[in-house]
PDB file of C-alpha atoms in Angstrom:
ATOM      1  CA  MET I   6       0.000   0.000   0.000  1.00  0.00           C
ATOM      2  CA  ILE I   7       1.277   3.446  -0.942  1.00  0.00           C
ATOM      3  CA  ASN I   8       1.455   5.685   2.088  1.00  0.00           C
ATOM      4  CA  HIS I   9       2.865   8.932   0.760  1.00  0.00           C
ATOM      5  CA  PRO I  10       1.684  12.352   2.034  1.00  0.00           C
ATOM      6  CA  GLU I  11       1.039  13.727  -1.471  1.00  0.00           C
ATOM      7  CA  LEU I  12      -1.491  10.957  -2.058  1.00  0.00           C
ATOM      8  CA  LEU I  13      -3.720  12.026   0.816  1.00  0.00           C
ATOM      9  CA  LEU I  14      -6.134  13.989  -1.378  1.00  0.00           C
ATOM     10  CA  GLU I  15      -6.667  11.211  -3.883  1.00  0.00           C
ATOM     11  CA  ARG I  16      -6.978   8.637  -1.105  1.00  0.00           C
ATOM     12  CA  GLU I  17      -9.583  10.812   0.636  1.00  0.00           C
ATOM     13  CA  LEU I  18     -11.392  11.252  -2.685  1.00  0.00           C
ATOM     14  CA  GLY I  19     -11.392   7.490  -3.212  1.00  0.00           C
ATOM     15  CA  ASN I  20     -12.733   6.795   0.280  1.00  0.00           C
ATOM     16  CA  LEU I  21     -15.491   9.343  -0.201  1.00  0.00           C
ATOM     17  CA  LEU I  22     -16.489   7.937  -3.589  1.00  0.00           C
ATOM     18  CA  ARG I  23     -16.501   4.366  -2.289  1.00  0.00           C
ATOM     19  CA  SER I  24     -19.065   5.498   0.294  1.00  0.00           C
ATOM     20  CA  THR I  25     -21.359   6.538  -2.579  1.00  0.00           C
ATOM     21  CA  PRO I  26     -21.296   3.503  -4.898  1.00  0.00           C
ATOM     22  CA  GLY I  27     -21.956   4.214  -8.545  1.00  0.00           C
ATOM     23  CA  THR I  28     -20.795   7.835  -8.392  1.00  0.00           C
ATOM     24  CA  MET I  29     -18.255   8.213 -11.173  1.00  0.00           C
ATOM     25  CA  VAL I  30     -15.742  10.983 -11.874  1.00  0.00           C
ATOM     26  CA  ALA I  31     -13.892  12.057 -15.020  1.00  0.00           C
ATOM     27  CA  THR I  32     -11.224  14.534 -16.063  1.00  0.00           C
ATOM     28  CA  ALA I  33     -10.749  16.855 -19.024  1.00  0.00           C
ATOM     29  CA  GLU I  34      -7.196  18.159 -18.996  1.00  0.00           C
ATOM     30  CA  SER I  35      -5.218  20.477 -21.174  1.00  0.00           C
ATOM     31  CA  CYS I  36      -2.321  22.183 -19.375  1.00  0.00           C
ATOM     32  CA  THR I  37      -2.069  19.464 -16.719  1.00  0.00           C
ATOM     33  CA  GLY I  38      -1.584  16.800 -19.392  1.00  0.00           C
ATOM     34  CA  GLY I  39      -3.192  13.925 -17.503  1.00  0.00           C
ATOM     35  CA  SER I  40      -1.711  14.673 -14.068  1.00  0.00           C
ATOM     36  CA  ILE I  41      -5.105  14.733 -12.376  1.00  0.00           C
ATOM     37  CA  ALA I  42      -6.066  11.361 -13.864  1.00  0.00           C
ATOM     38  CA  ARG I  43      -2.651   9.960 -12.882  1.00  0.00           C
ATOM     39  CA  ARG I  44      -3.136  11.062  -9.292  1.00  0.00           C
ATOM     40  CA  ILE I  45      -6.658   9.628  -9.097  1.00  0.00           C
ATOM     41  CA  THR I  46      -5.592   6.294 -10.608  1.00  0.00           C
ATOM     42  CA  SER I  47      -2.560   6.022  -8.329  1.00  0.00           C
ATOM     43  CA  ILE I  48      -4.947   4.697  -5.681  1.00  0.00           C
ATOM     44  CA  GLU I  49      -5.789   1.005  -5.741  1.00  0.00           C
ATOM     45  CA  GLY I  50      -9.410   0.329  -6.691  1.00  0.00           C
ATOM     46  CA  SER I  51      -9.860   3.663  -8.470  1.00  0.00           C
ATOM     47  CA  SER I  52     -11.659   1.835 -11.298  1.00  0.00           C
ATOM     48  CA  ASP I  53     -14.620   1.697  -8.886  1.00  0.00           C
ATOM     49  CA  TYR I  54     -15.174   5.447  -9.351  1.00  0.00           C
ATOM     50  CA  PHE I  55     -12.942   6.809 -12.137  1.00  0.00           C
ATOM     51  CA  VAL I  56     -14.525   6.413 -15.554  1.00  0.00           C
ATOM     52  CA  GLY I  57     -11.703   8.062 -17.527  1.00  0.00           C
ATOM     53  CA  GLY I  58     -10.177  11.255 -18.763  1.00  0.00           C
ATOM     54  CA  ILE I  59      -9.483  13.165 -21.931  1.00  0.00           C
ATOM     55  CA  VAL I  60      -6.215  15.011 -22.427  1.00  0.00           C
ATOM     56  CA  SER I  61      -7.392  17.660 -24.857  1.00  0.00           C
ATOM     57  CA  TYR I  62      -4.272  19.615 -25.596  1.00  0.00           C
ATOM     58  CA  SER I  63      -5.432  20.802 -29.015  1.00  0.00           C
ATOM     59  CA  ASN I  64      -8.499  22.902 -29.753  1.00  0.00           C
ATOM     60  CA  GLN I  65      -9.604  20.273 -32.260  1.00  0.00           C
ATOM     61  CA  ILE I  66      -9.804  17.619 -29.526  1.00  0.00           C
ATOM     62  CA  LYS I  67     -11.510  20.042 -27.125  1.00  0.00           C
ATOM     63  CA  HIS I  68     -14.170  20.558 -29.786  1.00  0.00           C
ATOM     64  CA  ARG I  69     -14.461  17.043 -31.177  1.00  0.00           C
ATOM     65  CA  LEU I  70     -14.314  14.962 -27.978  1.00  0.00           C
ATOM     66  CA  LEU I  71     -15.634  17.378 -25.353  1.00  0.00           C
ATOM     67  CA  GLY I  72     -18.035  19.433 -27.443  1.00  0.00           C
ATOM     68  CA  VAL I  73     -16.405  22.782 -26.697  1.00  0.00           C
ATOM     69  CA  PRO I  74     -17.964  25.243 -29.174  1.00  0.00           C
ATOM     70  CA  GLU I  75     -15.534  26.463 -31.811  1.00  0.00           C
ATOM     71  CA  ASP I  76     -16.621  30.075 -31.356  1.00  0.00           C
ATOM     72  CA  ILE I  77     -15.449  30.200 -27.723  1.00  0.00           C
ATOM     73  CA  LEU I  78     -12.190  28.482 -28.657  1.00  0.00           C
ATOM     74  CA  GLU I  79     -11.636  31.420 -31.008  1.00  0.00           C
ATOM     75  CA  ASN I  80     -12.870  34.131 -28.675  1.00  0.00           C
ATOM     76  CA  PRO I  81     -12.237  34.370 -25.720  1.00  0.00           C
ATOM     77  CA  GLY I  82      -9.765  31.564 -26.537  1.00  0.00           C
ATOM     78  CA  ALA I  83      -8.691  28.179 -25.231  1.00  0.00           C
ATOM     79  CA  VAL I  84      -7.372  29.643 -21.976  1.00  0.00           C
ATOM     80  CA  SER I  85     -10.613  31.048 -20.602  1.00  0.00           C
ATOM     81  CA  GLU I  86     -13.385  30.539 -18.095  1.00  0.00           C
ATOM     82  CA  SER I  87     -15.796  29.623 -20.910  1.00  0.00           C
ATOM     83  CA  VAL I  88     -13.588  26.829 -22.210  1.00  0.00           C
ATOM     84  CA  ALA I  89     -12.894  25.416 -18.726  1.00  0.00           C
ATOM     85  CA  ARG I  90     -16.665  25.341 -18.118  1.00  0.00           C
ATOM     86  CA  ALA I  91     -17.406  23.653 -21.456  1.00  0.00           C
ATOM     87  CA  MET I  92     -14.621  21.109 -20.902  1.00  0.00           C
ATOM     88  CA  ALA I  93     -15.904  20.139 -17.446  1.00  0.00           C
ATOM     89  CA  GLU I  94     -19.484  19.849 -18.658  1.00  0.00           C
ATOM     90  CA  GLY I  95     -18.345  17.923 -21.741  1.00  0.00           C
ATOM     91  CA  ALA I  96     -16.406  15.433 -19.617  1.00  0.00           C
ATOM     92  CA  CYS I  97     -19.525  14.625 -17.557  1.00  0.00           C
ATOM     93  CA  ARG I  98     -21.685  14.364 -20.667  1.00  0.00           C
ATOM     94  CA  GLU I  99     -19.308  12.467 -22.962  1.00  0.00           C
ATOM     95  CA  LEU I 100     -17.825  10.139 -20.344  1.00  0.00           C
ATOM     96  CA  GLY I 101     -20.987   9.525 -18.346  1.00  0.00           C
ATOM     97  CA  ALA I 102     -19.651  10.834 -15.046  1.00  0.00           C
ATOM     98  CA  ALA I 103     -21.533  12.542 -12.240  1.00  0.00           C
ATOM     99  CA  TYR I 104     -18.555  14.807 -11.487  1.00  0.00           C
ATOM    100  CA  SER I 105     -15.618  16.123 -13.455  1.00  0.00           C
ATOM    101  CA  VAL I 106     -12.765  18.593 -13.340  1.00  0.00           C
ATOM    102  CA  SER I 107     -11.082  20.407 -16.196  1.00  0.00           C
ATOM    103  CA  THR I 108      -7.941  22.470 -16.635  1.00  0.00           C
ATOM    104  CA  THR I 109      -6.881  24.880 -19.328  1.00  0.00           C
ATOM    105  CA  GLY I 110      -4.002  27.288 -18.989  1.00  0.00           C
ATOM    106  CA  ILE I 111      -0.448  28.310 -19.730  1.00  0.00           C
ATOM    107  CA  ALA I 112       2.087  26.200 -17.847  1.00  0.00           C
ATOM    108  CA  GLY I 113       5.078  27.924 -19.448  1.00  0.00           C
ATOM    109  CA  PRO I 114       7.813  28.750 -19.589  1.00  0.00           C
ATOM    110  CA  GLY I 115       6.696  30.373 -22.868  1.00  0.00           C
ATOM    111  CA  GLY I 116       3.333  31.137 -24.393  1.00  0.00           C
ATOM    112  CA  GLY I 117       2.199  33.848 -22.009  1.00  0.00           C
ATOM    113  CA  SER I 118       1.152  37.414 -22.764  1.00  0.00           C
ATOM    114  CA  ALA I 119       0.246  40.503 -20.763  1.00  0.00           C
ATOM    115  CA  ARG I 120      -3.434  39.462 -20.854  1.00  0.00           C
ATOM    116  CA  LYS I 121      -2.786  35.762 -20.291  1.00  0.00           C
ATOM    117  CA  PRO I 122       0.455  35.339 -18.331  1.00  0.00           C
ATOM    118  CA  VAL I 123       2.399  32.147 -17.781  1.00  0.00           C
ATOM    119  CA  GLY I 124       0.854  30.408 -14.791  1.00  0.00           C
ATOM    120  CA  LEU I 125      -2.723  31.402 -15.665  1.00  0.00           C
ATOM    121  CA  VAL I 126      -4.973  28.358 -15.242  1.00  0.00           C
ATOM    122  CA  TYR I 127      -8.747  28.033 -15.290  1.00  0.00           C
ATOM    123  CA  ILE I 128     -10.067  25.018 -13.393  1.00  0.00           C
ATOM    124  CA  GLY I 129     -13.624  23.877 -13.962  1.00  0.00           C
ATOM    125  CA  GLN I 130     -15.623  21.498 -11.812  1.00  0.00           C
ATOM    126  CA  SER I 131     -18.975  20.133 -12.932  1.00  0.00           C
ATOM    127  CA  GLY I 132     -21.509  17.995 -11.114  1.00  0.00           C
ATOM    128  CA  PRO I 133     -25.175  17.659 -10.182  1.00  0.00           C
ATOM    129  CA  ALA I 134     -25.129  21.067  -8.428  1.00  0.00           C
ATOM    130  CA  GLY I 135     -23.818  22.828 -11.554  1.00  0.00           C
ATOM    131  CA  THR I 136     -20.470  24.019 -12.823  1.00  0.00           C
ATOM    132  CA  ILE I 137     -17.994  26.385 -11.217  1.00  0.00           C
ATOM    133  CA  VAL I 138     -14.754  27.765 -12.620  1.00  0.00           C
ATOM    134  CA  GLU I 139     -11.848  29.233 -10.717  1.00  0.00           C
ATOM    135  CA  ARG I 140      -9.144  31.461 -12.194  1.00  0.00           C
ATOM    136  CA  HIS I 141      -5.652  31.021 -10.770  1.00  0.00           C
ATOM    137  CA  GLU I 142      -2.227  32.495 -11.441  1.00  0.00           C
ATOM    138  CA  PHE I 143       0.308  29.966 -10.233  1.00  0.00           C
ATOM    139  CA  SER I 144       4.030  30.748 -10.099  1.00  0.00           C
ATOM    140  CA  GLY I 145       7.224  28.818 -10.536  1.00  0.00           C
ATOM    141  CA  SER I 146       8.418  26.377 -13.143  1.00  0.00           C
ATOM    142  CA  ARG I 147       6.234  24.529 -15.631  1.00  0.00           C
ATOM    143  CA  LEU I 148       6.110  21.550 -13.270  1.00  0.00           C
ATOM    144  CA  ASN I 149       5.184  23.815 -10.342  1.00  0.00           C
ATOM    145  CA  VAL I 150       2.243  25.231 -12.306  1.00  0.00           C
ATOM    146  CA  ILE I 151       1.074  21.739 -13.331  1.00  0.00           C
ATOM    147  CA  GLU I 152       1.365  20.404  -9.778  1.00  0.00           C
ATOM    148  CA  ALA I 153      -0.433  23.404  -8.252  1.00  0.00           C
ATOM    149  CA  ALA I 154      -3.278  23.188 -10.784  1.00  0.00           C
ATOM    150  CA  THR I 155      -3.580  19.440 -10.237  1.00  0.00           C
ATOM    151  CA  GLN I 156      -3.725  19.858  -6.467  1.00  0.00           C
ATOM    152  CA  ARG I 157      -6.371  22.593  -6.686  1.00  0.00           C
ATOM    153  CA  ALA I 158      -8.490  20.549  -9.134  1.00  0.00           C
ATOM    154  CA  LEU I 159      -8.464  17.579  -6.759  1.00  0.00           C
ATOM    155  CA  HIS I 160      -9.526  19.871  -3.906  1.00  0.00           C
ATOM    156  CA  MET I 161     -12.395  21.249  -5.986  1.00  0.00           C
ATOM    157  CA  LEU I 162     -13.586  17.752  -6.900  1.00  0.00           C
ATOM    158  CA  LEU I 163     -13.382  16.541  -3.303  1.00  0.00           C
ATOM    159  CA  ASN I 164     -15.224  19.602  -1.990  1.00  0.00           C
ATOM    160  CA  ALA I 165     -18.031  19.257  -4.547  1.00  0.00           C
ATOM    161  CA  ILE I 166     -18.650  15.642  -3.609  1.00  0.00           C
ATOM    162  CA  ARG I 167     -18.512  16.470   0.118  1.00  0.00           C
ATOM    163  CA  ARG I 168     -21.110  19.241  -0.345  1.00  0.00           C
ATOM    164  CA  ALA I 169     -23.440  16.793  -2.096  1.00  0.00           C
ATOM    165  CA  GLN I 170     -23.462  14.354   0.836  1.00  0.00           C
TER     166      GLN I 170
END
């Protein structure tokens, strides 16, 4: 059994989901590149509650697999509240999950601008109570941004499921 402090969130998420059999979760990740799904599936028995994830790095995949409207991918753009919302809702719809989280952002070190700086990440969380999106500006290296966004997404998912109980 893995007993590492950084796995506490995903272990707590797993325990909570096991107490509500049949409640499935999914991920829709862009800038985190599958890190959220990796953390969830690092826990034994996660197939009981994790239906799957889509790493939608390109706009084409965001549109085709998650149903993100092309017009919002163009304006306001892939790194936006609207896209994070559509990704989270698309993950629930397309993967048949009760809850999902999504990430879209600029992990860096390049690709940022004055309007959308490196470290900007939108995290969406969708479930029976609706969809919320948080805007974050994380700092540090590319890996720091990915890890911080992953950690926050797991917190959002855990909190949503807790509120529903």
